[in-house]
Amino acid sequence: MVVLKDVRIDADFDFLRSVEPPHGTGSKRGKYVFWRVVNGVRDGRNSVWETFRREVFEDDENRFEKFREQIQSVDAQIDGIARTIFNRHRFLTETITWKFQRNRGENMHIDNLNGCDKAAQIRLFANLDNKPRQWSIGRHWRHYAEREFDRAKLSDAVDDPCDFNHRLSAAAFGVSTDTCREPRHMIEFEPGEVWLANSALVAHQVRGGDVLALVHHEYPYRSYTDPAESLPALLKNLARRRSGAPVPIAEKIRTALQAFRLKRAA
Ligand SMILES: [Fe+2]
């Protein structure tokens, strides 16, 4: 996890906190995407804006316009931060998700992100509530994966990172409605605070806080500075070691070249 200590998003947190989300169901409740870019084509998602205009603001044009202005301003700020940090990447998709959820706590878990078998995601979060957002952070994926691999018989999921993470999370932390006893750090993010965490590789838990925006633009795993740290590569490496198979020559060369490149860049 990386917290951007000197960055604060400028927004009307009291106003955003006052927005009651439209009713949804299940895990989709309170999550909205106002625009997306796929293959360079922008999709404005008019139906989402219209849902807010009708169901939330009941055609109060002044409040709706304020809402639209706040969403667009925050999106521009966090998208700008993501582009500054990851400026060498060409994104496969660009998405910002807004969450107007009413969190009452969840179990610690590792995310089983859509498409995590094919592409990496930036995971840049901004607290837009008018009170601190509380999270807990556990350990890196490799700690739990090493520990649970044999015990939870995860070897038959090594070719599917999404399924592996789903099963790993259940094995390490139990079901989502449960409370596990794994050690964790607690952290509070102030209104406007920004942080990054690869939630497919770091155990985490939302303990409180309701309004959040998340930049999760996708980029290819091959764009990693150190490809060996990507989820599929970590999984491949773990599966090979546990099977006792020797390291292929090509992989040894790749690893040596990567270590050389990283040393030169340092
Ligand atoms: Fe999560």
Coordinates of C-alpha atoms and ligand atoms in Angstrom, one line a residue:
M1 CA 0.0 0.0 0.0
V2 CA 1.2 3.5 -0.9
V3 CA -0.4 6.5 0.8
L4 CA 0.2 9.8 -1.1
K5 CA 0.8 11.9 2.0
D6 CA 1.0 15.3 0.3
V7 CA -2.0 14.9 -2.0
R8 CA -5.5 16.0 -1.1
I9 CA -8.6 15.9 -3.4
D10 CA -10.5 19.2 -3.5
A11 CA -14.2 18.4 -3.2
D12 CA -17.4 19.3 -1.3
F13 CA -17.3 16.3 1.1
D14 CA -20.5 17.3 3.0
F15 CA -22.4 17.5 -0.3
L16 CA -21.1 14.1 -1.5
R17 CA -21.9 12.5 1.8
S18 CA -25.5 13.8 1.6
V19 CA -26.1 11.9 -1.7
E20 CA -28.3 8.8 -1.0
P21 CA -27.5 6.2 -3.6
P22 CA -30.3 4.8 -5.8
H23 CA -31.4 1.3 -4.7
G24 CA -29.5 -1.6 -6.1
T25 CA -29.0 -5.2 -5.1
G26 CA -26.2 -7.3 -3.7
S27 CA -22.6 -6.2 -4.2
K28 CA -23.6 -3.8 -7.0
R29 CA -25.5 -1.6 -4.5
G30 CA -24.0 1.8 -4.3
K31 CA -21.4 1.3 -7.1
Y32 CA -21.6 3.6 -10.2
V33 CA -19.5 4.2 -13.3
F34 CA -20.2 7.5 -15.0
W35 CA -17.9 7.1 -17.9
R36 CA -15.5 4.4 -19.3
V37 CA -12.9 4.2 -22.1
V38 CA -12.5 0.9 -23.9
N39 CA -10.1 0.6 -26.8
G40 CA -9.8 4.4 -26.9
V41 CA -13.6 4.9 -27.2
R42 CA -15.3 6.9 -24.5
D43 CA -18.7 5.7 -23.2
G44 CA -20.5 8.5 -21.4
R45 CA -23.0 6.2 -19.6
N46 CA -26.0 8.6 -19.9
S47 CA -28.3 6.1 -18.2
V48 CA -26.3 6.3 -15.0
W49 CA -26.5 10.1 -14.9
E50 CA -30.3 9.9 -15.7
T51 CA -30.8 7.4 -12.8
F52 CA -29.2 10.0 -10.4
R53 CA -31.2 12.9 -11.9
R54 CA -34.5 11.1 -11.5
E55 CA -34.2 8.8 -8.5
V56 CA -31.7 10.7 -6.3
F57 CA -32.2 14.3 -7.1
E58 CA -35.9 14.0 -8.2
D59 CA -35.3 16.4 -11.1
D60 CA -33.9 19.1 -8.8
E61 CA -31.7 20.6 -11.5
N62 CA -29.5 22.7 -9.2
R63 CA -28.5 19.8 -7.0
F64 CA -28.0 17.5 -9.9
E65 CA -25.8 20.1 -11.7
K66 CA -23.7 20.4 -8.5
F67 CA -23.4 16.7 -8.3
R68 CA -22.3 16.4 -11.9
E69 CA -19.8 19.2 -11.4
Q70 CA -18.4 17.4 -8.3
I71 CA -18.1 14.0 -10.0
Q72 CA -16.4 15.5 -13.1
S73 CA -14.0 17.6 -11.0
V74 CA -12.9 14.7 -8.7
D75 CA -12.6 12.3 -11.7
A76 CA -10.3 14.8 -13.4
Q77 CA -8.2 15.1 -10.3
I78 CA -7.7 11.4 -9.6
D79 CA -7.4 10.5 -13.2
G80 CA -4.6 13.1 -13.4
I81 CA -2.8 11.6 -10.4
A82 CA -3.0 8.1 -11.9
R83 CA -1.7 9.4 -15.2
T84 CA 1.2 11.2 -13.5
I85 CA 2.3 8.0 -11.7
F86 CA 1.7 5.5 -14.5
N87 CA 2.5 7.8 -17.4
R88 CA 4.5 5.2 -19.3
H89 CA 1.5 2.9 -19.6
R90 CA -1.1 2.6 -22.3
F91 CA -4.3 1.6 -20.7
L92 CA -6.5 -1.2 -22.1
T93 CA -9.5 0.2 -20.4
E94 CA -10.0 3.4 -18.2
T95 CA -12.6 3.2 -15.5
I96 CA -13.4 5.2 -12.4
T97 CA -16.0 3.6 -10.0
W98 CA -17.8 5.7 -7.4
K99 CA -19.0 3.9 -4.3
F100 CA -21.9 5.4 -2.3
Q101 CA -22.1 2.4 0.0
R102 CA -23.2 2.2 3.6
N103 CA -20.3 0.1 5.0
R104 CA -20.8 -1.6 8.3
G105 CA -17.6 -3.6 8.1
E106 CA -16.5 -6.7 6.2
N107 CA -14.1 -9.6 6.7
M108 CA -10.5 -9.3 5.6
H109 CA -10.0 -10.6 2.1
I110 CA -7.9 -10.6 -1.1
D111 CA -9.8 -9.4 -4.1
N112 CA -10.8 -11.7 -6.9
L113 CA -10.8 -8.9 -9.6
N114 CA -12.6 -9.3 -12.8
G115 CA -10.1 -10.1 -15.6
C116 CA -7.2 -10.6 -13.2
D117 CA -6.0 -13.5 -15.3
K118 CA -5.5 -11.2 -18.3
A119 CA -4.6 -7.7 -17.1
A120 CA -3.3 -5.7 -14.2
Q121 CA -5.2 -2.8 -12.7
I122 CA -4.2 0.5 -11.2
R123 CA -6.0 0.6 -7.8
L124 CA -6.0 4.2 -6.7
F125 CA -8.5 5.2 -4.0
A126 CA -9.8 8.5 -2.8
N127 CA -11.8 9.0 0.4
L128 CA -14.7 11.4 -0.5
D129 CA -16.7 11.0 2.7
N130 CA -16.7 13.9 5.2
K131 CA -15.2 11.6 7.8
P132 CA -12.2 9.3 7.9
R133 CA -12.4 6.0 6.0
Q134 CA -11.1 3.1 8.1
W135 CA -9.3 0.1 6.6
S136 CA -7.2 -2.8 7.9
I137 CA -4.3 -4.1 5.9
G138 CA -3.0 -7.7 6.3
R139 CA 0.0 -9.3 4.6
H140 CA 1.0 -9.8 1.0
W141 CA -0.6 -12.5 -1.1
R142 CA 2.5 -14.7 -1.0
H143 CA 2.3 -15.1 2.8
Y144 CA -1.2 -16.6 2.6
A145 CA -0.6 -18.5 -0.7
E146 CA 2.5 -20.3 0.7
R147 CA 0.6 -21.2 3.9
E148 CA -2.7 -22.4 2.3
F149 CA -1.4 -24.0 -0.9
D150 CA -1.3 -27.5 0.5
R151 CA -3.7 -27.2 3.4
A152 CA -6.5 -25.9 1.1
K153 CA -5.5 -28.0 -1.9
L154 CA -5.1 -25.0 -4.1
S155 CA -2.9 -26.8 -6.7
D156 CA -5.9 -27.4 -9.1
A157 CA -6.5 -23.6 -9.3
V158 CA -3.0 -22.6 -10.4
D159 CA -4.0 -22.0 -14.0
D160 CA -6.8 -19.6 -13.0
P161 CA -5.7 -16.6 -10.9
C162 CA -9.3 -15.4 -10.4
D163 CA -10.4 -18.8 -9.0
F164 CA -7.2 -19.2 -7.1
N165 CA -7.7 -15.8 -5.3
H166 CA -11.3 -16.7 -4.6
R167 CA -10.4 -20.0 -3.0
L168 CA -7.3 -18.5 -1.2
S169 CA -9.4 -15.8 0.4
A170 CA -12.0 -18.3 1.7
A171 CA -9.2 -20.6 3.0
A172 CA -7.2 -17.9 4.7
F173 CA -10.0 -15.7 6.1
G174 CA -13.2 -17.6 5.9
V175 CA -16.5 -16.4 4.4
S176 CA -17.2 -12.7 3.9
T177 CA -19.7 -12.5 6.7
D178 CA -17.2 -14.0 9.1
T179 CA -14.5 -12.3 11.3
C180 CA -11.1 -13.8 11.1
R181 CA -8.3 -13.5 13.7
E182 CA -5.4 -12.8 11.2
P183 CA -3.1 -10.0 12.4
R184 CA -3.6 -6.6 10.6
H185 CA -2.7 -2.9 10.7
M186 CA -5.5 -0.4 11.1
I187 CA -5.3 2.8 9.0
E188 CA -7.6 5.9 8.7
F189 CA -7.7 8.0 5.6
E190 CA -8.8 11.6 6.0
P191 CA -11.4 13.2 3.7
G192 CA -9.7 13.8 0.3
E193 CA -6.8 11.5 1.1
V194 CA -5.5 9.3 -1.8
W195 CA -3.8 5.8 -1.7
L196 CA -2.9 2.9 -3.9
A197 CA -3.1 -0.8 -3.1
N198 CA -3.1 -3.8 -5.3
S199 CA -6.1 -5.4 -3.6
A200 CA -5.6 -8.6 -5.6
L201 CA -2.2 -9.0 -3.8
V202 CA -2.7 -7.3 -0.4
A203 CA -5.2 -8.6 2.2
H204 CA -7.5 -5.7 3.2
Q205 CA -10.7 -4.9 5.0
V206 CA -13.0 -1.9 4.9
R207 CA -14.1 -1.1 8.5
G208 CA -16.0 2.1 7.9
G209 CA -16.5 5.0 5.5
D210 CA -19.1 5.3 2.7
V211 CA -18.1 7.6 -0.2
L212 CA -15.1 6.6 -2.3
A213 CA -13.9 6.9 -5.9
L214 CA -11.5 4.3 -7.3
V215 CA -9.4 4.6 -10.5
H216 CA -8.9 1.1 -11.9
H217 CA -7.5 1.6 -15.4
E218 CA -6.2 -1.7 -16.8
Y219 CA -2.8 -2.3 -18.4
P220 CA -1.0 -5.5 -19.7
Y221 CA 1.0 -7.6 -17.2
R222 CA 3.9 -7.3 -19.5
S223 CA 4.1 -3.6 -18.7
Y224 CA 5.2 -4.3 -15.1
T225 CA 8.6 -2.9 -14.2
D226 CA 9.2 -6.3 -12.6
P227 CA 6.9 -8.8 -14.3
A228 CA 7.8 -11.5 -11.7
E229 CA 5.7 -9.5 -9.2
S230 CA 2.5 -9.8 -11.2
L231 CA -0.2 -12.1 -9.9
P232 CA 0.0 -14.7 -12.7
A233 CA 3.8 -14.8 -12.4
L234 CA 3.7 -15.2 -8.6
L235 CA 1.2 -18.0 -9.0
K236 CA 3.2 -19.7 -11.7
N237 CA 6.4 -19.5 -9.6
L238 CA 4.6 -20.9 -6.5
A239 CA 3.0 -23.8 -8.5
R240 CA 6.4 -24.7 -10.1
R241 CA 8.2 -24.7 -6.7
R242 CA 5.5 -26.8 -5.1
S243 CA 5.6 -29.3 -8.0
G244 CA 9.3 -29.6 -7.6
A245 CA 9.9 -28.9 -11.3
P246 CA 13.3 -27.3 -12.2
V247 CA 13.4 -23.6 -13.3
P248 CA 13.3 -23.5 -17.1
I249 CA 16.4 -22.0 -18.7
A250 CA 14.4 -19.3 -20.4
E251 CA 12.9 -18.2 -17.1
K252 CA 16.4 -18.1 -15.5
I253 CA 17.6 -15.8 -18.3
R254 CA 14.6 -13.6 -18.0
T255 CA 15.0 -13.3 -14.2
A256 CA 18.7 -12.5 -14.6
L257 CA 18.0 -9.9 -17.3
Q258 CA 15.3 -8.3 -15.2
A259 CA 17.6 -8.1 -12.1
F260 CA 20.3 -6.5 -14.3
R261 CA 17.7 -3.9 -15.6
L262 CA 16.4 -3.1 -12.1
K263 CA 20.0 -2.7 -10.8
R264 CA 20.8 -0.3 -13.6
A265 CA 17.6 1.7 -13.1
A266 CA 18.3 2.0 -9.3
Ligands
FE1 FE -11.7 -5.8 -1.5

